Structures are given as C-alpha cells and as structure tokens.
Amino acid sequence: MSFQTPLHRGALRVASILLAGVATPALGQAEAQPADAQADVTTATEEQSAEEGEAITVTGSRIAGLPKDGPVQTLAVTREDIVQSGAGTIIEVLQDLPVTSGGGQTFSTATAGALSSDTPVGASAVSLRGLGASSTLTLINGRRAQISAFARGQESFIDASSIPLAAIERVEVLPSGASAIYGADAVAGVVNFVLREDFEGLELSGSYGNSTAGTDEGRFNISGVFGAQLGERNSVMLVVDYFRRNPFFLRDRAISRNSFSPSQQGFFPSFNDLFLQTNDQTEGPGNGGCAPEDFGVGNLGEFCEVNNNAFVSANDRLETLGGLFTHQFRITEGLTWYNDVIYQRVRSRGVSSPANFSRAPVDPENPYWPAALQQDIIDEAGVDDFSEFFGFPIFAWGKVPEPRGVEVESDSYRITSGLKGDLTGDWDFDVAFLFGGNDRVQRGTSGLYQSGTFFDLNLGNICTDGSRVNRWTVNAARPSARFVGNTCEDSGKSTLWYNPFGGQTEQEDGVLDLLETTAERRGKSRLYALDGFVNGTVLELPAGPVKAAFGGEFRRETLSDVPSGLAVATPTNPDPILGFSSTSANATRNNWSVFGEFYVPVTETFNLQLAGRYDDFQGFGGDFNPKIAARWQPVEWLAVRGNYSTSFRAPSLAQSGAGVLLSAYRVDCRATPQACNNNANATGQALLSEDVGNPNLEAENARSFGGGVVFQPSNAIELLVDYWNIRHENLVGIDEDDFIRRALAGDFPVVGSGLLPTGSPGLEVTNGFVSDAHFQITNLGFQKTDGIDIAYTHRFPEGPLGLFTLTADVTHILNFDRQASSSSPVERLAGDYLFPDWIGAARLRWRKDEWRASVAGFYTSGYRDDPANRTLDALGLPRGQDYFVDDYITVDFTVSYDFAEDSFVQLAVRNVLDEDPPLVLGSSSNVDLFNHDLIGRFATVSIVKRF
C-alpha cells in the first residue's frame, strides 16, 4: 500500500524498468531474432522443415513461406523458454507475457472457487490486452479448440489446463484483431499452441519443485516422448505427461494470512428476534463462547468474527495426466495423411470460505440454547422470561462451520485427421476434420448445506428417523417461520435438532448426513469442425510473387451444463444451498465461413497483406471482416509497418444458452448511492443475487489498428516499437452498477422485499437499500484500449566468457476506457485497480560449452487501489483518500548443465529474492492474485535425458 503521487510513481516505475530490464523472459518477439540469433531459439520442427525445404506458416497468416518480420506483430514462446521457466503449467509461462496482463482477465486456479461466478476449479485461460478470455481466440495447431464445459460465470473460454505441457512445442501469440483470418472471438488476438511432431528417439524428463517458505507447495512432473519412423512412409510420436501439485492456501503466507476485514458472520451466530431486540446478541467470551479477540460490537450489535483467509486456497490441489499421439502417413511424395489425438485428465480440488447464513429462523425451544445467551436476550428484549419467545422465531446470522470445498474431474480430448499435399505448381492444400470434447463433473466435498433442511433442523421439523412434522411453516424466500405446533414426540418419535451454539461443533448423529450434499454438477461440450484451404502463387510481379490463400470452415458446437437439482433456485427457495451458486446452460450452434488472403509485394521494399472473411452464425446472422496490413523497408536497417482490421464475437454458448446463475454481490454505495438510500458513505448490502439469461443478445464487434518500426542497425541488435489501438463495442456481460442505475431509472422492475420472482431481472428495495438483485446479461457499452510495445534483442559476440544474449520487452498501456452503457460514466482504468499500466521484464542468457544460465527481472507497475470503507475503518485509515498499490519487481535465475547430447540437469528459481507481493486493500486476499505472485521463492530441479 502506498500514498505516492502519480508523478512520483511514474518516475519510480521508469527507474524500476531500467533496473529490472525490460523484456519478456526470453518470450521474445518471433520477428525480433536476427538471423544468427535465431539459431539459439529455433525449434526442432523449424530446423527439420528448413532442411526439407518445407515452408513455415506463421500465426497471423494462412499463407506459407512469408517472412516472420511481416506487417503484423507476433510473439513466440519456444520449448526452450518453457523448460527454462521451471513452470509446471503453461498458464504460468503465459502470465509472464506483458500482453496477457491487466484487469484480472488472464486467470488461473489462483482465482478458482466453489461459486459458479468463480474460475472453475482446475481451469485457466489466456486474455490479451485485458479484453477477456472470451475475446481471445485460442487455437491448437492453427485450428479451433473446444470450450470448457464449465464457464467462468457466463463467459465461455478455452481451458489452457486441458493441454499437456510436454506436448507443446511453442506458443505463438498475435496480439491484435484477427477475425479476418481466423473468424469470431479473435477480437484481441490469437494464442496458438503448436504441438510437438516429427520426433525420433526417446526422451524422459522429471522435475520436482517447492517453495522455500517451509510450507509444502510441492510440484512433481514426469513425462516421456517417443517417436519413430516406421518404414519409409509412416512416422509416429507419443507424449505422456503427469503433473501433481499440492494446494497452497492464503494462510500459508503472513501477508495474506489475516483478512483486513474479517466476516462479522461467524461460527458463533448473532441472534435477534427482530421485534423486541434492538441489538444482536451472541455467545460472548467465556463459557465456551466466542474468543475474546474475535468478539466485537457493531452497528447491529454483537458479533463473533471469522477470518475467511484461514480457509481459502490460493492454488488448487491439481493432478493431471495426459498425452499426445501423432501419426503421419506419406501416401505419395506430394500427399500426406496426418492424425493427432490429445487427451488430458485433470483432477482438482478447491476450497472457498465457509458459507454465510442470514436470517435463519431458530426455535426458542431448541434444547441447546445456552443459559447465558438466553439471559442476554432476555435483558436486551426487556422481558421477564425466555419462554415469552416461545411460538416466535429468533433469527440467526452466522457461518457454516466448514469451508465450501469442491472437486472437479475434467476429461478433454481432441482428434484431428486430415490430408495435406501439393496441387499444381507451388499450390498446396490442407483439409481436416476435427472432433473435440470436454466432460466435467463437480462434486462438493465439504460445507454445502441444504438451506431448507438447515431451517427445518433449527426449528424441530425433522425427526431422528428422517421423517418430517409441521412444527413450523417455513418461508425460505425471505427466511421466516410461523409456529404450528406439531412435534415428533406426538408421533412417538424424537426430534432431531441442529445445534447452532458452541461454535456449531457438536451435532447429533444424522444431522450432517441430512444437511450436506455433493450437489453434483455435470457439463459437456462438443466441437465438430471441417475446414480446408489452399495457398500458393497467383502471379509474378517484378518485386516477387503474389501469394494467396483461400478456404472455408464449417463448425458445430454444443454445450450442456446441468447443475444438481438441489442447487437450482426456485421462487420459494432462491438459495437452496447456503452460499453456493448454480448455473445452467444448454446451447447448440452451427457456423460456416469462407475467407481469402493475399500477400502482394508492391515493390522490393513495400508489401501488402489483404484478407477478408465472412462468417455466418446460426441465430446471429452473418458478418464480414476485412484486414489490411503493410510493411515498408526504405533502408536495410529500418522497416515501418501498420495494420487495420475489424473483428466480431458472437455471444458464447454459455451466454446465449444461459439459465439462472446464483451469484453474490455487495452493493457499492460510492458508485450507486441511489441504491443505498442516497448515502454514498453507507455500507451496501451483501446480496445473494441472480444472473439471468437474455434471449435477445447481439454480437459484439471491434476494430483495431496499429503500427510500428523495426530498427536493426546490425545482425546483433534489433529494436521494435509498436503502437496498438482496439475499440470493442456492444459488449456482452453484466455490469452490476450499471444494471442498478438502469433499474432504478425504470428499465427493470423494482419491487419490495421477497416480491421478485426467480429468473426475472430486477431489484428488491427495502428501506431505500437494494436488498436483492437479479442481474440480466445484456449488450453493454464499449471498452477501448491503446498502448505501446517495445522489444529489444541484443546478441553479444561470443568470447572467452561464452555467448550472451539480452532480450527485452515492455508494454505501456496508454488508455483503457470502459463505459457500461450510455447512462454510465466512462471509467478510466489504465493505472486503476487491477490494471497496471507498465509491465516489463528482462532476461540475460549465457551459454558456454555444456553450461547455460539466465537471469530475468520482471516488473509490474503499481496502480490505484479500491478499498471498501469497511476495510479502511477496520485498518483505522481515513476515508476519501487515494491509495495506491506499490510496484512489484521479482528476479528469476536458471542454470543448467548438458551432461550428454540433448540431455541436461537444470535448477530454476523463481523469485530468487523472495519478494512479497504488495498489499492490495481492495482484495479480499490482501494481494492481487492476477498480476502478482504470492507463493514467493520457488525452486525446481529437473532432468531431461534423450536416448
């Protein structure tokens, strides 16, 4: 946390970048490698292809054989980069790229949880330019991938965890709009996972890593690669990869161990009859009640707080087993049949904070009432005896005594079979059929209590044999109860009571069996695709050949996400499982497209890339998107480039087929004072809200342009400076503040408490405060971002000390503006909460004989914090003041020794200096789990042996 002025912070960040070095961690620009430097990072596939004379197709074009330093900026993460990083998952590598930072949109299991609005446990995805994972097209070998069967809220995404790390040869990133080439979803750009192929021999590798903090965050990985040439025409390759990671909790680090503002709903509930009592009462310190350090008195009376951070996992327990099988059969010299099969099984377990219960009715005749608490309530209510409450409920606000835990099993698979070969002249073709799928099952492991049963057990409506009586009639929509009087004892049975006292640790046999549920949720997504394209030379110009590519694609996608029937909200019970959300989706969509692309060398120094694509989406109509890019090289050491394109994104299957999603939201009184009785300083209500679908969604659209220079004064030095600008409109999503403003302005119903039907958009208002909300997914306003990327590569002459290579990359976000609707203000997000506006890193590589080493520095600038008033009050900090998150700098180190050809042992240490992330007051975790790393120093030892 910092009180620095923006000017002061700006000066510090420039100095920090110079100290850290400004580079991606050898995740250098693909076009930023001079010819002699490329040898250090060229992949085996490229080497073999070069030997065979095969043209390489670079991401960003369908035309083979184009120069890498073309008119559009591209980045590449090589196999060597992945290994040197010491990362256990591909998302750890991609999160280090500056182009994937910003806004919490590139997510990993660090943001996973039990709620449907959280990241699905065990899943991860990439976002470019902070525009969202659904606006970033993820490809595998240049073709589409299936979406995750579980969405993130109502945002579909491609799960990066579904690709075995050992199967990846490199990752190519195109950080600009590319719908003209690849179709929908490429609003922010493309991430293409290129798989390994053409491997001969046997390679075994293993690694183990752990933090140096004394807690056990161990990670273990073992993989094998086998490839062989079978006769003259067949080649096969098999990759098998196993990875296991222990969980990592917020409580494992001092900076995140204790919440800034603990929950005032605790394991020792607060009680109030809402009639005679003015202040809540709880079991105070002593006699087995609330611990003195947790006991407090607030505006509503007594409470016993709970530190939620003691339970929440920052990284899920994760176990993956997967592989890749490839087969190529050379039918003739110019025709090849190719096949690849990917499979990945992911098993993960995540833990969220214990669920709250609010206004839970409790029978005053519950036999477990402590005498001291009874007396406190008698004194507060001003009555003579506790029996005066009999026949009337006393309400409880508290917390379930177990954290919410879920386990997810995911099976992802993809089969591609195609033919590629030569046509006439230099024309060739590629046609393939693709089938992909993802099956997921989620089961609760702890802390999922059925609300109806919970109320009944507190009211004496359930007998020990599981039968029920009508002692109280319960209204679960707005929890309350009316006394009827029937008892289990009237039928010769015994009443089974829930004990909400003594920290809820002592329960009768059978209580938890009735209460807890696994709430099994099942999801299934399928992708069927047939695509093909041809490319070759159209004609010869004096400056060179005009090349072209033409093709088409048909795609069918299906999605089914079915929650447990116990978790589905109804008008009579909007929260069927306490503090647990459900979501549902069911959608099918067909899409076809045709596209064309030309590469035109106008002169020897000036060339054009022209492309266009028409897509037709079932239910949303068609859309044409063009692209034009140019490169001019007036002198040998300088090139200028620029591009313009349009893009679009149809609503995802999770959005177009959305049902009702139970979610949670706390009203922000500063943003919407009209939702807080026109008091911007009030504390907004914590809502158990709904997100509801919308059958009238429209497609999003975007335009992007950019330009830059490539400066290469020698073969050893290259500097690239690129400007990018993206405007994304008609966004599909939910903006809670905007919805509240529009509803209160008359766009949606506003009713009294308990009167808004489940599944209907609108608000409930009580005493001037929004007390419930059903947010509807809709087309919103726009987001616009622009910035500058700077990349530098310097390969020093080899000398007695060895070969040194310095790579550098910086992204500076100039603007990131977002407007939810015409009635909402424009938010200036660059440098604001979760949006650092400077991201950079540097890596210096060294190689001499059998030894290799690298040192890397990473820099993330600070940004304006967004603390809630409740947090400021808890910390004794003044309201109405600007707070800033500090800059963050870490250093990595890697050293390896080649003990045989293509065999080595390596030590990789991330965050060598064991830097803590900066405090973030606006985060419930106390830190930023998107842009910073909480785990600290982490060392990984690995060995690779090639046979």
CSV table of C-alpha atoms in Angstrom, one decimal, residues 84-273:
chain,number,residue,atom,x,y,z
A,84,GLN,CA,13.9,-22.7,-18.6
A,85,SER,CA,11.0,-21.1,-16.8
A,86,GLY,CA,10.6,-24.0,-14.4
A,87,ALA,CA,6.8,-23.6,-14.7
A,88,GLY,CA,4.5,-26.6,-14.0
A,89,THR,CA,1.7,-25.4,-16.2
A,90,ILE,CA,1.6,-23.4,-19.4
A,91,ILE,CA,-0.5,-20.6,-17.9
A,92,GLU,CA,2.4,-19.8,-15.5
A,93,VAL,CA,4.6,-19.1,-18.6
A,94,LEU,CA,1.9,-17.0,-20.4
A,95,GLN,CA,1.2,-14.9,-17.3
A,96,ASP,CA,4.7,-13.5,-17.6
A,97,LEU,CA,3.9,-12.0,-21.0
A,98,PRO,CA,3.1,-8.3,-20.8
A,99,VAL,CA,0.4,-8.6,-23.4
A,100,THR,CA,-1.6,-11.0,-21.2
A,101,SER,CA,-1.7,-8.6,-18.2
A,102,GLY,CA,-4.4,-6.4,-17.0
A,103,GLY,CA,-7.8,-6.5,-15.4
A,104,GLY,CA,-7.6,-10.0,-14.0
A,105,GLN,CA,-8.7,-11.4,-17.3
A,106,THR,CA,-5.9,-13.9,-17.7
A,107,PHE,CA,-6.8,-16.3,-14.9
A,108,SER,CA,-5.5,-19.5,-13.3
A,109,THR,CA,-6.5,-21.7,-10.5
A,110,ALA,CA,-5.5,-18.9,-8.1
A,111,THR,CA,-8.9,-17.4,-8.7
A,112,ALA,CA,-10.9,-20.6,-8.6
A,113,GLY,CA,-13.7,-21.3,-6.1
A,114,ALA,CA,-16.9,-23.1,-5.3
A,115,LEU,CA,-19.1,-20.3,-6.8
A,116,SER,CA,-20.2,-20.5,-10.4
A,117,SER,CA,-19.0,-16.9,-10.9
A,118,ASP,CA,-15.5,-18.0,-9.9
A,119,THR,CA,-13.0,-19.6,-12.2
A,120,PRO,CA,-13.9,-23.3,-12.4
A,121,VAL,CA,-11.6,-25.3,-10.1
A,122,GLY,CA,-8.6,-26.6,-12.0
A,123,ALA,CA,-9.1,-24.3,-15.1
A,124,SER,CA,-7.1,-21.5,-16.6
A,125,ALA,CA,-7.3,-19.2,-19.7
A,126,VAL,CA,-5.5,-16.5,-21.5
A,127,SER,CA,-6.6,-13.0,-22.2
A,128,LEU,CA,-4.8,-10.5,-24.4
A,129,ARG,CA,-4.7,-6.7,-23.7
A,130,GLY,CA,-7.0,-7.2,-20.7
A,131,LEU,CA,-10.1,-7.6,-23.0
A,132,GLY,CA,-11.1,-11.0,-21.7
A,133,ALA,CA,-10.5,-14.7,-22.4
A,134,SER,CA,-13.7,-14.9,-24.5
A,135,SER,CA,-12.3,-12.2,-26.8
A,136,THR,CA,-9.0,-14.1,-27.3
A,137,LEU,CA,-9.1,-16.9,-29.8
A,138,THR,CA,-7.2,-20.0,-28.7
A,139,LEU,CA,-6.0,-22.4,-31.3
A,140,ILE,CA,-4.2,-25.7,-31.3
A,141,ASN,CA,-2.0,-26.2,-34.4
A,142,GLY,CA,-3.9,-23.3,-36.1
A,143,ARG,CA,-7.3,-24.9,-35.6
A,144,ARG,CA,-10.1,-24.3,-33.1
A,145,ALA,CA,-10.3,-25.9,-29.7
A,146,GLN,CA,-13.3,-27.0,-27.7
A,147,ILE,CA,-14.6,-24.7,-25.0
A,148,SER,CA,-14.7,-25.7,-21.3
A,149,ALA,CA,-17.9,-27.4,-20.3
A,150,PHE,CA,-18.0,-25.1,-17.2
A,151,ALA,CA,-18.0,-21.4,-17.9
A,152,ARG,CA,-16.4,-18.6,-15.8
A,153,GLY,CA,-19.7,-17.1,-14.7
A,154,GLN,CA,-21.3,-16.8,-18.1
A,155,GLU,CA,-18.1,-16.4,-20.1
A,156,SER,CA,-17.0,-19.4,-22.2
A,157,PHE,CA,-13.3,-20.0,-22.6
A,158,ILE,CA,-10.7,-22.4,-23.8
A,159,ASP,CA,-9.1,-24.2,-20.9
A,160,ALA,CA,-5.3,-24.0,-21.2
A,161,SER,CA,-5.0,-26.6,-18.5
A,162,SER,CA,-6.5,-29.1,-21.0
A,163,ILE,CA,-3.3,-29.2,-23.0
A,164,PRO,CA,-0.4,-31.4,-21.7
A,165,LEU,CA,2.6,-29.1,-21.1
A,166,ALA,CA,5.0,-31.7,-22.5
A,167,ALA,CA,3.1,-31.8,-25.8
A,168,ILE,CA,3.7,-28.1,-26.6
A,169,GLU,CA,6.5,-27.2,-28.9
A,170,ARG,CA,5.9,-23.5,-28.8
A,171,VAL,CA,3.1,-20.9,-28.3
A,172,GLU,CA,2.6,-18.2,-30.9
A,173,VAL,CA,0.8,-15.0,-29.9
A,174,LEU,CA,-0.8,-12.5,-32.3
A,175,PRO,CA,-1.8,-9.6,-30.0
A,176,SER,CA,-4.2,-7.8,-32.4
A,177,GLY,CA,-7.5,-8.4,-34.1
A,178,ALA,CA,-7.5,-11.3,-36.4
A,179,SER,CA,-11.1,-12.2,-37.3
A,180,ALA,CA,-10.4,-11.7,-41.0
A,181,ILE,CA,-8.0,-14.7,-40.8
A,182,TYR,CA,-9.4,-16.9,-38.0
A,183,GLY,CA,-13.0,-15.8,-37.5
A,184,ALA,CA,-15.0,-15.0,-34.4
A,185,ASP,CA,-13.5,-14.4,-31.0
A,186,ALA,CA,-10.2,-13.0,-32.3
A,187,VAL,CA,-11.1,-9.5,-31.1
A,188,ALA,CA,-8.0,-9.1,-29.0
A,189,GLY,CA,-5.9,-11.5,-30.9
A,190,VAL,CA,-4.8,-15.2,-31.2
A,191,VAL,CA,-2.9,-17.6,-29.0
A,192,ASN,CA,-1.8,-20.7,-31.0
A,193,PHE,CA,-0.5,-23.7,-29.2
A,194,VAL,CA,1.8,-25.6,-31.7
A,195,LEU,CA,2.2,-29.2,-30.7
A,196,ARG,CA,5.4,-31.3,-31.0
A,197,GLU,CA,5.9,-33.5,-34.1
A,198,ASP,CA,8.4,-35.4,-36.1
A,199,PHE,CA,10.3,-36.5,-33.0
A,200,GLU,CA,12.6,-39.5,-33.3
A,201,GLY,CA,14.1,-41.4,-30.3
A,202,LEU,CA,13.1,-41.4,-26.6
A,203,GLU,CA,13.2,-38.6,-24.2
A,204,LEU,CA,12.4,-38.9,-20.5
A,205,SER,CA,12.1,-36.0,-18.1
A,206,GLY,CA,11.2,-35.4,-14.5
A,207,SER,CA,11.1,-32.4,-12.1
A,208,TYR,CA,10.3,-31.5,-8.6
A,209,GLY,CA,9.8,-28.1,-7.1
A,210,ASN,CA,8.8,-26.5,-3.9
A,211,SER,CA,8.8,-23.1,-2.2
A,212,THR,CA,11.4,-22.3,0.4
A,213,ALA,CA,8.9,-21.0,2.9
A,214,GLY,CA,8.6,-24.1,5.0
A,215,THR,CA,5.1,-25.0,3.8
A,216,ASP,CA,4.6,-27.8,1.4
A,217,GLU,CA,3.6,-26.5,-2.1
A,218,GLY,CA,5.4,-29.4,-3.8
A,219,ARG,CA,5.1,-30.0,-7.5
A,220,PHE,CA,6.1,-33.1,-9.3
A,221,ASN,CA,6.2,-33.8,-13.0
A,222,ILE,CA,7.3,-36.7,-15.1
A,223,SER,CA,7.0,-37.0,-18.9
A,224,GLY,CA,8.1,-39.1,-21.8
A,225,VAL,CA,8.3,-38.6,-25.5
A,226,PHE,CA,8.8,-41.4,-28.0
A,227,GLY,CA,8.9,-41.1,-31.8
A,228,ALA,CA,9.9,-43.4,-34.6
A,229,GLN,CA,9.9,-43.7,-38.4
A,230,LEU,CA,8.1,-46.8,-39.4
A,231,GLY,CA,9.4,-47.8,-42.8
A,232,GLU,CA,9.7,-45.1,-45.4
A,233,ARG,CA,6.2,-43.7,-45.2
A,234,ASN,CA,4.9,-43.8,-41.6
A,235,SER,CA,6.0,-41.8,-38.5
A,236,VAL,CA,4.5,-41.9,-35.1
A,237,MET,CA,5.0,-40.0,-31.8
A,238,LEU,CA,3.7,-40.5,-28.3
A,239,VAL,CA,3.9,-37.9,-25.5
A,240,VAL,CA,2.8,-38.9,-21.9
A,241,ASP,CA,2.7,-36.2,-19.2
A,242,TYR,CA,1.9,-36.5,-15.5
A,243,PHE,CA,1.8,-33.5,-13.1
A,244,ARG,CA,0.8,-33.2,-9.5
A,245,ARG,CA,0.7,-30.0,-7.3
A,246,ASN,CA,-0.1,-29.7,-3.6
A,247,PRO,CA,-2.6,-27.0,-2.6
A,248,PHE,CA,-1.4,-23.6,-1.4
A,249,PHE,CA,-3.6,-21.5,1.0
A,250,LEU,CA,-3.8,-17.8,1.8
A,251,ARG,CA,-3.0,-18.8,5.4
A,252,ASP,CA,0.4,-20.1,4.3
A,253,ARG,CA,1.8,-16.6,3.9
A,254,ALA,CA,2.0,-13.9,6.5
A,255,ILE,CA,0.8,-11.1,4.1
A,256,SER,CA,-2.4,-12.9,3.3
A,257,ARG,CA,-3.0,-14.9,6.4
A,258,ASN,CA,-5.4,-12.5,8.2
A,259,SER,CA,-8.2,-10.7,6.4
A,260,PHE,CA,-8.2,-6.9,6.5
A,261,SER,CA,-11.9,-7.0,7.3
A,262,PRO,CA,-13.0,-10.4,8.8
A,263,SER,CA,-16.5,-11.5,8.4
A,264,GLN,CA,-18.9,-10.4,11.1
A,265,GLN,CA,-21.0,-13.5,10.5
A,266,GLY,CA,-19.2,-16.2,12.5
A,267,PHE,CA,-19.3,-19.7,13.7
A,268,PHE,CA,-20.9,-18.3,16.9
A,269,PRO,CA,-24.0,-16.7,15.2
A,270,SER,CA,-25.6,-13.4,16.2
A,271,PHE,CA,-29.3,-13.7,17.3
A,272,ASN,CA,-32.2,-11.2,17.1
A,273,ASP,CA,-35.9,-11.7,17.2
